[in-house]
Coordinates of C-alpha atoms in Angstrom, one line a residue:
X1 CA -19.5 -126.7 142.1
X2 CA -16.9 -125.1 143.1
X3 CA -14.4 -125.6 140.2
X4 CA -16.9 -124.7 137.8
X5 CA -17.4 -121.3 139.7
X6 CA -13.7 -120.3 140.0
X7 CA -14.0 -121.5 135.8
X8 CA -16.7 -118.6 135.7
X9 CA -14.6 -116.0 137.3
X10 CA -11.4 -116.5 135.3
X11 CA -13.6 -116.4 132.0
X12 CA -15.5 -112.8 133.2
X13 CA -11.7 -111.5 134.1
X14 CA -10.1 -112.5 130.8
X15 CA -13.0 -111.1 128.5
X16 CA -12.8 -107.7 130.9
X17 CA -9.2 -107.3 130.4
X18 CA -9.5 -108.0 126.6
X19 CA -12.1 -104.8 126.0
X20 CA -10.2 -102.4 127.8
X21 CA -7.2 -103.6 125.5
X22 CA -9.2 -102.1 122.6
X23 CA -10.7 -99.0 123.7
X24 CA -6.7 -97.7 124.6
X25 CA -5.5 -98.2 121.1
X26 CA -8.3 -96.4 119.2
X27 CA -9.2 -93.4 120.8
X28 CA -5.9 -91.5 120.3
X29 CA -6.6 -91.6 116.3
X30 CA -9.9 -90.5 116.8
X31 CA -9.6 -88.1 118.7
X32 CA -7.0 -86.6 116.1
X33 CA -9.0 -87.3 113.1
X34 CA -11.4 -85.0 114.8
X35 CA -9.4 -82.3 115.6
X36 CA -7.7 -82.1 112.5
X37 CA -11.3 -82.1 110.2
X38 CA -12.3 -79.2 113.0
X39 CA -9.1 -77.5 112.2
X40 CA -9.6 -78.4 108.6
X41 CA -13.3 -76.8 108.3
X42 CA -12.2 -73.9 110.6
X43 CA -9.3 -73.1 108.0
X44 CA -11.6 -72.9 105.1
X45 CA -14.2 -71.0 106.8
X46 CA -11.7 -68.6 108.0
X47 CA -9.8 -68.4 104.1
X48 CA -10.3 -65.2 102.7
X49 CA -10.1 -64.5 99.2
X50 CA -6.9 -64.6 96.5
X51 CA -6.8 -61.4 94.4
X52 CA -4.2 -59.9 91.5
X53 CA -3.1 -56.6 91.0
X54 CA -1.5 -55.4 88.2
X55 CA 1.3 -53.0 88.7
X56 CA 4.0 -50.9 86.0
X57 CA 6.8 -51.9 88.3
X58 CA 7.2 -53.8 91.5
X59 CA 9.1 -51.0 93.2
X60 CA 9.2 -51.3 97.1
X61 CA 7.0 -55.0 97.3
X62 CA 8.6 -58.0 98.9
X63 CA 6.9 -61.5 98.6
X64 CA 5.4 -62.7 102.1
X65 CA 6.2 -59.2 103.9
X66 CA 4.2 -56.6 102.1
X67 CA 0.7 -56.0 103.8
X68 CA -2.2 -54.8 102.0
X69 CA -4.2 -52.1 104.4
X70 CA -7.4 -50.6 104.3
X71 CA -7.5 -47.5 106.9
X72 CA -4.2 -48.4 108.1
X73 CA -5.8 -52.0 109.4
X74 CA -4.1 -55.1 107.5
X75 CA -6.2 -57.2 105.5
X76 CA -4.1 -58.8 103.3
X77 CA -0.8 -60.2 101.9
X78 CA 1.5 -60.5 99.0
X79 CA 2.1 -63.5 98.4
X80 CA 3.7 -63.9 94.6
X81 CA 5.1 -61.3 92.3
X82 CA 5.5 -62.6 88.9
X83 CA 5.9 -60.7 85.3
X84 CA 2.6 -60.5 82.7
X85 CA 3.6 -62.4 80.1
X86 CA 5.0 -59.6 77.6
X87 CA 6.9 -58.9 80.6
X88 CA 5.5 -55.4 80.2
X89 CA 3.8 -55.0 83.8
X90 CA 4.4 -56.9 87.2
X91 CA 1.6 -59.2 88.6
X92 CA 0.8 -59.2 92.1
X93 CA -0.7 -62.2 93.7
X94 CA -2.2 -61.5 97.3
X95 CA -4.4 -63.2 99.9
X96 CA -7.2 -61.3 102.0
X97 CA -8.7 -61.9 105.2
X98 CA -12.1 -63.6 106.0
X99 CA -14.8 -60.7 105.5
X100 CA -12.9 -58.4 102.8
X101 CA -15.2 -59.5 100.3
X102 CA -17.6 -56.5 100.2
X103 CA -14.7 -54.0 99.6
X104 CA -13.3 -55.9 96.5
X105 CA -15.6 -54.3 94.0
X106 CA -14.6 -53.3 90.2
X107 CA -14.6 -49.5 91.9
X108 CA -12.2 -50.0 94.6
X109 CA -8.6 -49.0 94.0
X110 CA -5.1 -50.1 95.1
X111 CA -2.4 -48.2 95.1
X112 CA 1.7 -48.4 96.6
X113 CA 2.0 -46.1 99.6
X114 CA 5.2 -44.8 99.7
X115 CA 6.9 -41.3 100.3
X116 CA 5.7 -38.7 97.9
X117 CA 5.6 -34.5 97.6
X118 CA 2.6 -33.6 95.4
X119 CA 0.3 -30.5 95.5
X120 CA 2.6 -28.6 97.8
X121 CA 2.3 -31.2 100.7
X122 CA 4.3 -34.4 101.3
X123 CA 2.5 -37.9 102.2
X124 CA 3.6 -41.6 102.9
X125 CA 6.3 -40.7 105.3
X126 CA 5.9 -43.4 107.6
X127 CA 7.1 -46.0 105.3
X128 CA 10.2 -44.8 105.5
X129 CA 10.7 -47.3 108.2
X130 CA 8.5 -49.7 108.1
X131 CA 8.1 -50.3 104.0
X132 CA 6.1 -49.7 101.3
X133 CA 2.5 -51.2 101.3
X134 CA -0.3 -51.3 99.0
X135 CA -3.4 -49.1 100.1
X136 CA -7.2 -50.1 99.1
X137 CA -9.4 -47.5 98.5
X138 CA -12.8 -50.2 99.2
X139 CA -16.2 -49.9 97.6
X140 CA -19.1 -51.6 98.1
X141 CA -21.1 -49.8 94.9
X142 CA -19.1 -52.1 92.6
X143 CA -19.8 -55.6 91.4
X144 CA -17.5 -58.4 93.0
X145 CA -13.9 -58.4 91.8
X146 CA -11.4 -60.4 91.7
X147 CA -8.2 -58.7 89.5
X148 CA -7.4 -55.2 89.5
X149 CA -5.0 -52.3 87.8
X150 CA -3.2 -51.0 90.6
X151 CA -2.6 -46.8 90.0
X152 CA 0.8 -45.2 90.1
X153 CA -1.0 -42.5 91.9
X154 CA -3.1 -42.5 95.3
X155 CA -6.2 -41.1 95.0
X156 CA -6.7 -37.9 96.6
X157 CA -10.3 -38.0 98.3
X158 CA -11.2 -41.5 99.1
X159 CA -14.7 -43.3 99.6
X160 CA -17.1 -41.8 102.2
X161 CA -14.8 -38.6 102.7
X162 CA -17.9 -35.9 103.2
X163 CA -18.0 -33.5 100.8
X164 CA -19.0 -32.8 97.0
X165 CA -17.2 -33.2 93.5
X166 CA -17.0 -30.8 90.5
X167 CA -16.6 -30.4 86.9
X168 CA -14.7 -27.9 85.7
X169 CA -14.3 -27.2 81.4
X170 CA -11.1 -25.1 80.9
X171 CA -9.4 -24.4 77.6
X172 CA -6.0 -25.5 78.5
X173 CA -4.9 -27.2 81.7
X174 CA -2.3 -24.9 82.9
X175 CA -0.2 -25.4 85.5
X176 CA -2.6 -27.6 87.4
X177 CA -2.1 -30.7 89.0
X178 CA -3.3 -33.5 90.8
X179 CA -3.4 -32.4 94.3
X180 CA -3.5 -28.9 93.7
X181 CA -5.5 -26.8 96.5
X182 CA -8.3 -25.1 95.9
X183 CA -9.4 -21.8 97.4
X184 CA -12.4 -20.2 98.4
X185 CA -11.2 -16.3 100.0
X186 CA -7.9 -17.8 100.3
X187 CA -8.8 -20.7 102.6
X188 CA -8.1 -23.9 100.9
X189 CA -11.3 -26.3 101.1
X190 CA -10.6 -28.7 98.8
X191 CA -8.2 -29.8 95.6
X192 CA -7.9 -31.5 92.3
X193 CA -8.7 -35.4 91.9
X194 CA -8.4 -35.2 88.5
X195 CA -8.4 -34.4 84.8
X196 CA -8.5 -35.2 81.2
X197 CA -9.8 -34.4 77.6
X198 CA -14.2 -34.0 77.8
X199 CA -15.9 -36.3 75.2
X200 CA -15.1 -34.1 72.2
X201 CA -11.6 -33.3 72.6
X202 CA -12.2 -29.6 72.3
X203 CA -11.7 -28.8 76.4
X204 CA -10.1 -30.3 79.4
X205 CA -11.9 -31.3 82.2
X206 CA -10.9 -30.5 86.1
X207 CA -12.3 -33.0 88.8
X208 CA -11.9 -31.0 91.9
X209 CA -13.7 -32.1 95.3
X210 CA -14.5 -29.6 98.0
X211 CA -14.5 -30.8 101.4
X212 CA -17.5 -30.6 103.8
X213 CA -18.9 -28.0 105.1
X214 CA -17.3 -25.6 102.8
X215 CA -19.4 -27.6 99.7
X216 CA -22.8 -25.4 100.8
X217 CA -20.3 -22.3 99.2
X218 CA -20.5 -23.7 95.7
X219 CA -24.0 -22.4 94.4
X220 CA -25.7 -21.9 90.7
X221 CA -24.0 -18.6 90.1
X222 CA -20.4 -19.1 91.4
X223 CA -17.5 -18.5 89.2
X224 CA -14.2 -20.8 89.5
X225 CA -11.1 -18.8 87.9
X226 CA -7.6 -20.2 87.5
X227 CA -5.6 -18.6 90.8
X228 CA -1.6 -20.4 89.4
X229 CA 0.9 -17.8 89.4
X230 CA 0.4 -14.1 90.5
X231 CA -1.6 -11.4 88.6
X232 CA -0.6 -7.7 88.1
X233 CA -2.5 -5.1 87.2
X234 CA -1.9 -1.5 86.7
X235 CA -4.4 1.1 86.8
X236 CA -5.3 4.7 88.5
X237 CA -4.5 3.1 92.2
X238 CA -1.6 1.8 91.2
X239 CA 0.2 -1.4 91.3
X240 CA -2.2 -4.4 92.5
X241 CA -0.8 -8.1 92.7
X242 CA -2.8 -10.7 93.4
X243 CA -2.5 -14.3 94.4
X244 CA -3.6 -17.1 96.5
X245 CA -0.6 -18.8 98.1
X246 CA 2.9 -19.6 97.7
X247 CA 1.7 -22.7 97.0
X248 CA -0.2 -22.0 94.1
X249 CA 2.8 -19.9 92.6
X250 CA 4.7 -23.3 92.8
X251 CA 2.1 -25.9 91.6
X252 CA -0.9 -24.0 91.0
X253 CA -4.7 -23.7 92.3
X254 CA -7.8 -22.9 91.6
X255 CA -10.1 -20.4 93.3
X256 CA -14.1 -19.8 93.2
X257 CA -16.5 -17.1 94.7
X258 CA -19.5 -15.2 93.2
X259 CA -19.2 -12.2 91.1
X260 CA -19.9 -9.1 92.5
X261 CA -23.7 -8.0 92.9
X262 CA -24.7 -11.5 92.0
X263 CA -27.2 -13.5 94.1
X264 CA -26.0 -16.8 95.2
X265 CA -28.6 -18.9 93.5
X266 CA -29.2 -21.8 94.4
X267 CA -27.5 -25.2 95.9
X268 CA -25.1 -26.9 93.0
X269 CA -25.7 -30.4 93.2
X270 CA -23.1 -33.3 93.2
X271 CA -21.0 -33.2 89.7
X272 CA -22.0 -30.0 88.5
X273 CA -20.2 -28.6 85.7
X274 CA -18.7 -25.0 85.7
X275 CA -16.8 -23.1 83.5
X276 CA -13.0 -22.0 84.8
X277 CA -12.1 -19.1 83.8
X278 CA -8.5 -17.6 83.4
X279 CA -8.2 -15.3 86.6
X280 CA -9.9 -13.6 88.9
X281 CA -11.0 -10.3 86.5
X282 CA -13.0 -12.6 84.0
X283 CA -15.2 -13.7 86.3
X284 CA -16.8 -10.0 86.6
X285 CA -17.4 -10.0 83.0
X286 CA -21.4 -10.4 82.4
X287 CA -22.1 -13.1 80.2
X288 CA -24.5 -12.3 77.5
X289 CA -26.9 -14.7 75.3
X290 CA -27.1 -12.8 72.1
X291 CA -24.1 -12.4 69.7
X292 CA -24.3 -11.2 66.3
X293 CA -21.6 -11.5 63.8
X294 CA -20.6 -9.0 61.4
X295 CA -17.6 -8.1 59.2
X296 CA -15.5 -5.3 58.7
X297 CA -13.8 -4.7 55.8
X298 CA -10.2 -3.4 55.5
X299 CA -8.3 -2.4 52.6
X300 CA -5.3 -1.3 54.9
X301 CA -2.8 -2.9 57.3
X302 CA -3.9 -4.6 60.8
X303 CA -0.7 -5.0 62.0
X304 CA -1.4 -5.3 65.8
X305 CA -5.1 -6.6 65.5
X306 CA -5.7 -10.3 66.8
X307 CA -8.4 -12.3 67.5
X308 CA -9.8 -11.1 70.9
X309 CA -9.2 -7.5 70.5
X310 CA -12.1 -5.4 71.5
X311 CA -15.0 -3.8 69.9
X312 CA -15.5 -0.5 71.4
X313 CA -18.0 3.0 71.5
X314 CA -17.2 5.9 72.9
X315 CA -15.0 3.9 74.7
X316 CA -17.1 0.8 76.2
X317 CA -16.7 -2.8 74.9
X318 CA -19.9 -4.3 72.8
X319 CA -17.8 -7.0 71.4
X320 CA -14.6 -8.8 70.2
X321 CA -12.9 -9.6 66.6
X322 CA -13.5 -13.1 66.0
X323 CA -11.8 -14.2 63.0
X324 CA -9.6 -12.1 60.4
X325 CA -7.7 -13.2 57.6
X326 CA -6.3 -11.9 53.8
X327 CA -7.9 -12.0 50.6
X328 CA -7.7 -10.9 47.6
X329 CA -10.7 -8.9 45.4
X330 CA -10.2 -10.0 41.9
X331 CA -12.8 -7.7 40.8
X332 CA -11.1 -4.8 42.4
X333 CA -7.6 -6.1 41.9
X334 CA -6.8 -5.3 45.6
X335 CA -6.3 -6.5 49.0
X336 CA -8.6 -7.1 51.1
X337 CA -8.7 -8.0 54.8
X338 CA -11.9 -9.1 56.3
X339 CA -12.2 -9.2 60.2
X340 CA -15.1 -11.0 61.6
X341 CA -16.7 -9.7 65.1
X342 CA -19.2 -10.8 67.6
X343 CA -21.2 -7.8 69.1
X344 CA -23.3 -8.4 71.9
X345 CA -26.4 -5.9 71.8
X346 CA -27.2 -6.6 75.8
X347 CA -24.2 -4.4 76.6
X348 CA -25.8 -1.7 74.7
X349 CA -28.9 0.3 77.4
X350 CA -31.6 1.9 75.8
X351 CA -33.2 5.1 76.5
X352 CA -37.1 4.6 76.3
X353 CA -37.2 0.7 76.3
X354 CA -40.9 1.3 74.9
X355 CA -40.6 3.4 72.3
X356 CA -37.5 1.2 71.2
X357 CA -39.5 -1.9 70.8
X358 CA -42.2 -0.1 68.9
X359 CA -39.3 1.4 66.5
X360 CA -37.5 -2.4 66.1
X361 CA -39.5 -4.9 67.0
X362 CA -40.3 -6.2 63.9
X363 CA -36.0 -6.1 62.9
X364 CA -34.0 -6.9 65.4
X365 CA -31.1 -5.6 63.0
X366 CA -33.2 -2.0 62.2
X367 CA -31.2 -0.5 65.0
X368 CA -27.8 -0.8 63.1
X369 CA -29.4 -0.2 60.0
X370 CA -30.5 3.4 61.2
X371 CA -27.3 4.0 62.9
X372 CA -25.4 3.4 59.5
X373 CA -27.3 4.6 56.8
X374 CA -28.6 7.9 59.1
X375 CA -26.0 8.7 61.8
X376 CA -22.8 7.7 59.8
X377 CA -21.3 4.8 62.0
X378 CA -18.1 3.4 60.7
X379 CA -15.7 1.3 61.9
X380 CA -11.9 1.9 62.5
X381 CA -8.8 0.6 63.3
X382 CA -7.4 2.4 66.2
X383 CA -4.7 1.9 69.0
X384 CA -5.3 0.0 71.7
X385 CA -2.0 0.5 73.3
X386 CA 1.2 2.7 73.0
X387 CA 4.1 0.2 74.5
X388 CA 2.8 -3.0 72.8
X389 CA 1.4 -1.5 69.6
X390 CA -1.9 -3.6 69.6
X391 CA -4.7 -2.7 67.9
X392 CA -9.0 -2.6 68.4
X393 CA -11.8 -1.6 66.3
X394 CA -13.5 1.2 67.3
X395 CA -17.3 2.3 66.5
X396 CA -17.1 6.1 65.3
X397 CA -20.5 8.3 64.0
X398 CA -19.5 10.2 61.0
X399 CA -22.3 12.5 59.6
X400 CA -20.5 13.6 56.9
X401 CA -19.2 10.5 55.3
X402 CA -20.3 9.4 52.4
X403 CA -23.6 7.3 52.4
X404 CA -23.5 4.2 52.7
X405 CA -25.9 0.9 53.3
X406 CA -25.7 -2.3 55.0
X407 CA -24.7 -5.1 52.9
X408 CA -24.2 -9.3 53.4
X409 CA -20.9 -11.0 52.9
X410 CA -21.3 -15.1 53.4
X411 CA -24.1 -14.2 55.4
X412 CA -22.9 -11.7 57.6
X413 CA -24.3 -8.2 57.4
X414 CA -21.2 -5.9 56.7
X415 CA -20.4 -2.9 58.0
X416 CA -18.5 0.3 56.3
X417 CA -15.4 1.2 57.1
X418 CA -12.9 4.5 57.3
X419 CA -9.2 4.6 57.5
X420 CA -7.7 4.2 61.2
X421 CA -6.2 7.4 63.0
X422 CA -2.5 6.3 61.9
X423 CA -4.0 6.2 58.2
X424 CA -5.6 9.7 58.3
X425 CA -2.7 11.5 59.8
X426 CA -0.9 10.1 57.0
X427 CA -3.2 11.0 54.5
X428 CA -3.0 14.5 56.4
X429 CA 0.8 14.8 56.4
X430 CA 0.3 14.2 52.5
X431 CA -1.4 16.9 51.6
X432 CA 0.3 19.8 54.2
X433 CA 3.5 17.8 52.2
X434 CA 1.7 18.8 48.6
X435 CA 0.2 22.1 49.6
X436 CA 4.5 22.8 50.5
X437 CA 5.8 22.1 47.1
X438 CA 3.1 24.6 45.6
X439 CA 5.0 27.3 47.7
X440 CA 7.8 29.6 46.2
X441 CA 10.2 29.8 48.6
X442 CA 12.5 31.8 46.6
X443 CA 10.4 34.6 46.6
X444 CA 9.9 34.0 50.4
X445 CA 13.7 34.1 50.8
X446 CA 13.9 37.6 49.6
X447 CA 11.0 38.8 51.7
X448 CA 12.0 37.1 54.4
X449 CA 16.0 38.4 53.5
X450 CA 14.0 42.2 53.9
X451 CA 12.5 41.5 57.1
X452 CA 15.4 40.5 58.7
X453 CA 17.4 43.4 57.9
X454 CA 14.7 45.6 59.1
X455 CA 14.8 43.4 62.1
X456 CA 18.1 44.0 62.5
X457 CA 18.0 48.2 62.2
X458 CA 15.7 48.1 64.9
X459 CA 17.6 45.9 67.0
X460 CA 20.4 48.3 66.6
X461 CA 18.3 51.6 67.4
X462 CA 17.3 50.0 70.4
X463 CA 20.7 48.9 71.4
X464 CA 21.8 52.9 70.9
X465 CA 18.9 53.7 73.1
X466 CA 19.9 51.0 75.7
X467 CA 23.5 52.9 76.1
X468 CA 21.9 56.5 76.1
X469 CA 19.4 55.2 79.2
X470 CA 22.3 53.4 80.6
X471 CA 25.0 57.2 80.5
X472 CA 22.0 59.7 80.9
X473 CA 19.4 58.4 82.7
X474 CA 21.0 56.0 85.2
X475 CA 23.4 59.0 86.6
X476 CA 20.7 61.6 87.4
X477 CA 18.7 59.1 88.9
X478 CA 21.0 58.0 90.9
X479 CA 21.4 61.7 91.5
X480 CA 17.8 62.2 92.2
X481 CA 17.9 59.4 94.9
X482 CA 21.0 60.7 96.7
X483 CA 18.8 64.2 97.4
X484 CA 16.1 61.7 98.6
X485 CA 18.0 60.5 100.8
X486 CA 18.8 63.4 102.5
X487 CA 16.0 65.1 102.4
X488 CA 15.0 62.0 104.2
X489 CA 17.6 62.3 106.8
X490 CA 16.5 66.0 107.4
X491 CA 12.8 65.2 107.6
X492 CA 13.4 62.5 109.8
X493 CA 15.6 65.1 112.2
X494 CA 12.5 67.5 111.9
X495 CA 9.3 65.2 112.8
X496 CA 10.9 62.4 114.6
X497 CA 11.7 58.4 113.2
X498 CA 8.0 57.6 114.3
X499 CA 5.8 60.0 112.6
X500 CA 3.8 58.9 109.5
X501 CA 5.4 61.3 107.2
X502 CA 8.6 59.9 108.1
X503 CA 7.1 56.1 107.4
X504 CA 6.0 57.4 104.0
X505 CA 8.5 58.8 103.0
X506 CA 10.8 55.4 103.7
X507 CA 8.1 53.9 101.7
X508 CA 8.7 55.9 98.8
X509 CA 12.3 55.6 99.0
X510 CA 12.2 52.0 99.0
X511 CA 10.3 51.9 95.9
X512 CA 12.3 54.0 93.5
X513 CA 15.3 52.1 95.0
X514 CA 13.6 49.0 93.3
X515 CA 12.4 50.9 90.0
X516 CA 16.3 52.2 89.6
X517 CA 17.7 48.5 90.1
X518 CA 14.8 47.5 87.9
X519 CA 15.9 50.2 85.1
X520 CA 19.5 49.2 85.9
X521 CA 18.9 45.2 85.0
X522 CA 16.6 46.6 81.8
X523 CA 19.2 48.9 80.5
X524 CA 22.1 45.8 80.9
X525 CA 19.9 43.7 79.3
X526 CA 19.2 45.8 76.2
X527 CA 23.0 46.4 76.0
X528 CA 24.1 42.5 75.8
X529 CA 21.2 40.8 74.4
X530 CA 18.9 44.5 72.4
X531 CA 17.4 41.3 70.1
X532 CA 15.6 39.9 73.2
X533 CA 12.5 42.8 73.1
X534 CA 11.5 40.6 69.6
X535 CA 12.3 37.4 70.4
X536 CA 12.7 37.4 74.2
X537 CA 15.4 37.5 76.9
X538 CA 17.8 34.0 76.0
X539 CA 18.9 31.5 78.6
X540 CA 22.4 31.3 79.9
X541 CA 24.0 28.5 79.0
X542 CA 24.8 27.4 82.4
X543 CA 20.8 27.1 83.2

């Protein structure tokens, strides 16, 4: 019994010690095959996405150092930069973080950050330091993305910045940039983000965006106008110069506000388009919604009239030329020129609205018919300005020109025409020239050879009367005065210095003192210049 007990024990010892054996050997790997599958799934949980941007040049990026940032938080990095394969652009291959996913939309934008001066102001000056970096502009509007065309430029309002955008159609671009402020009463509250050609071709467009609060100041009736540069203007006040900024001498702006005596309107909703005009005086101009053309038809020079030049009565604009242009009348074998106009009838008031519809309600044209065919209105060239010689059409009523009707040229009603000022004081000037050379001057010369010499005997009798007044007179006058005087000095002795005959006589004294310096000057006069009681007393030469 007893060796087959110890037998037991031995066998229970040796099979214990052989299971812990095992369990030592194995759980090391284990435990590391689970720890690397957590660390594993935890790595591809946590992977964000790989995206490629397309840049012009790699300027400023380094491989494995330069960040991507999104509101100045990193959530990205580059991690290639290869060439496209025409080697014409630079491919930029970057990982993101875990939950970037939403902002990588077709409508987000990327961009390098690095120092720049546009628009008057300077950005990107912290990477003077620290780098260049690529800035995201993120949004979520977009589909899902995962290449994209970086931009050369940064864009100037980015997504969820409060505030409004605007169209604006200009005829030219200007001096306007990217970046450049824009104004309302000289405060700047917002700037270009953009521009191009509009669908046609025939305008530009201006993207500008206008920063909240100061986006409830754009309204239905407000007027943008082009505020680059300076603008001087010269009228009864004098010198006015107007401007913005310094800025927008430099690199231009753009100002808006509503034309004076216009009601606001109301709110202008996001994208609104508006017209921008030149500078600040356009935008005062009414804007009308009738135009009707005519043409005017010239058979002298319009050297100083261009398109834009006003139309004008008694003195106030009604319209603009248009279109002119030469041609030649092969009926009349002469020259013509033909200037097309626009005239806009809702400049013109009307006395007795009433009675005026009554009178051309059924024609809207009967009013210029009257005014031609029964008051005489013609058109002429006339002078818009001395200095720069330009030229204007004015509206002139001419009730004793010859009659004449309206007529249609291409379609356009035409209305009659007189010579200009310039070409009337020529035609003037002609005939005072002709009615001259009907005149006999020789006959005039000895007429005029007669009155002369009779001229000249009566210069000469008065010159002999001149030295008689100056030998005869002068001396006894002066003689005269002398017993004044003291007859004077004896009345003064009798009645006292105080006495009003004394006064009176001083009085008197003084006077024919004056009337004998008076006669004096008179009688010199005669005697150097006796021609001067004809033709008048003669300058010195020294005056």
């Amino acid at each position: 019994m007893s060796d087959g007990s110890q037998l037991e024990r031995h066998a229970a010892t040796a099979v214990m010690q052989k299971k812990r054996r095992v369990s030592l050997v194995w759980i090391v790997p284990l435990v590391a095959l689970v720890l690397g599958g957590w660390l594993a799934l935890k790595a591809i949980r946590e992977k964000g996405p790989t995206i490629t941007i397309t840049f012009a040049t790699a300027d400023g990026l380094e491989a494995g150092k330069t960040k991507i940032k999104f509101k100045d938080v990193e959530i990205g990095e580059v991690e290639t930069i290869n060439l496209s394969e025409d080697a014409s652009k630079v491919v930029v291959t970057a990982k993101m973080i875990k939950g970037s996913e939403p902002y990588l939309t077709d409508q987000s934008k990327f961009w390098v950050v690095r120092p720049r001066i546009s628009g008057g102001s300077v950005s990107g000056l912290g990477t003077v330091l620290s780098g260049a970096y690529i800035g995201i502009d993120g949004n979520r509007a977009g589909s899902p993305a995962r290449d994209f065309i970086g931009s050369e430029v940064p864009p100037v309002v980015t997504v969820g910045q409060p505030g409004r955008h605007f169209v604006l159609k200009a005829d030219e671009l200007g001096s306007l940039d990217i970046g450049a402020p824009v104004y309302y009463r000289q405060i700047q509250v917002g700037q270009v983000v953009g521009y191009g050609f509009d669908p046609d071709g025939k305008s530009v467009d201006v993207k500008i965006f206008i920063e909240a609060p100061h986006h409830t100041q754009v309204t239905e009736n407000t007027r943008f106008w082009n505020a680059s540069g300076f603008d001087i203007s010269l009228n009864a006040q004098g010198l006015k110069v107007e401007t913005q900024s310094m800025v927008s001498i430099l690199s231009g702006g753009i100002a808006f506000d509503l034309p004076k005596d216009s009601p606001p309107g109301g709110a202008a909703a996001d994208n609104a388009t508006y017209y921008l005009y030149a500078d600040h005086a356009a935008i005062q101009e009414k804007k009308y919604s009738i135009h009707n053309y005519y043409v005017l038809l010239f058979d002298e020079s319009v050297r100083g009239l261009s398109v834009g030049a006003p139309v004008e009565l008694y003195g106030i604009k009604l319209g603009e030329v248009v279109d002119l242009k030469l041609e030649f009348d092969a009926n009349r074998k002469k020259f013509l020129v033909p200037v097309t106009v626009v005239v806009e009838p809702e400049r013109l008031g009307v006395a007795q609205v009433n009675k005026a519809k009554e009178l051309f309600a059924g024609d809207p044209e009967a009013l210029t018919k009257m005014l031609v065919e029964q008051q005489g209105l013609r058109a002429q060239l006339q002078s818009a300005n001395l200095l720069t010689g330009q030229m204007m059409i004015n509206l002139v009523f001419l009730p004793d020109a010859p009659k004449a009707t309206i007529t249609t040229r291409d379609g356009l009603r035409v209305i009659p025409t007189v010579p200009g000022s310039f070409e009337r004081m020529q035609e003037g000037l002609g005939k005072i020239v002709a009615n001259l050379e009907k005149v006999k001057f020789d006959q005039i010369g000895g007429e005029l050879a007669q009155t002369l010499k009779e001229a000249k005997n009566t210069l000469a009798e008065l010159s002999a009367l001149t030295r008689k007044v100056n030998t005869e007179t002068t001396p006894k006058l002066q003689a005269t005065l002398v017993e004044l005087q003291k007859t004077l000095v004896e009345v003064q002795q009798g009645v006292g210095k105080d006495s009003p005959l004394n006064y009176t006589a001083t009085k008197t004294l003084e006077e024919l003192s004056l009337t004998l310096r008076s006669l004096r000057e008179l009688a010199q006069t005669l005697d150097n210049q006796p021609q001067s009681i004809i033709f008048g007393k003669e300058k010195q030469a020294n005056e």
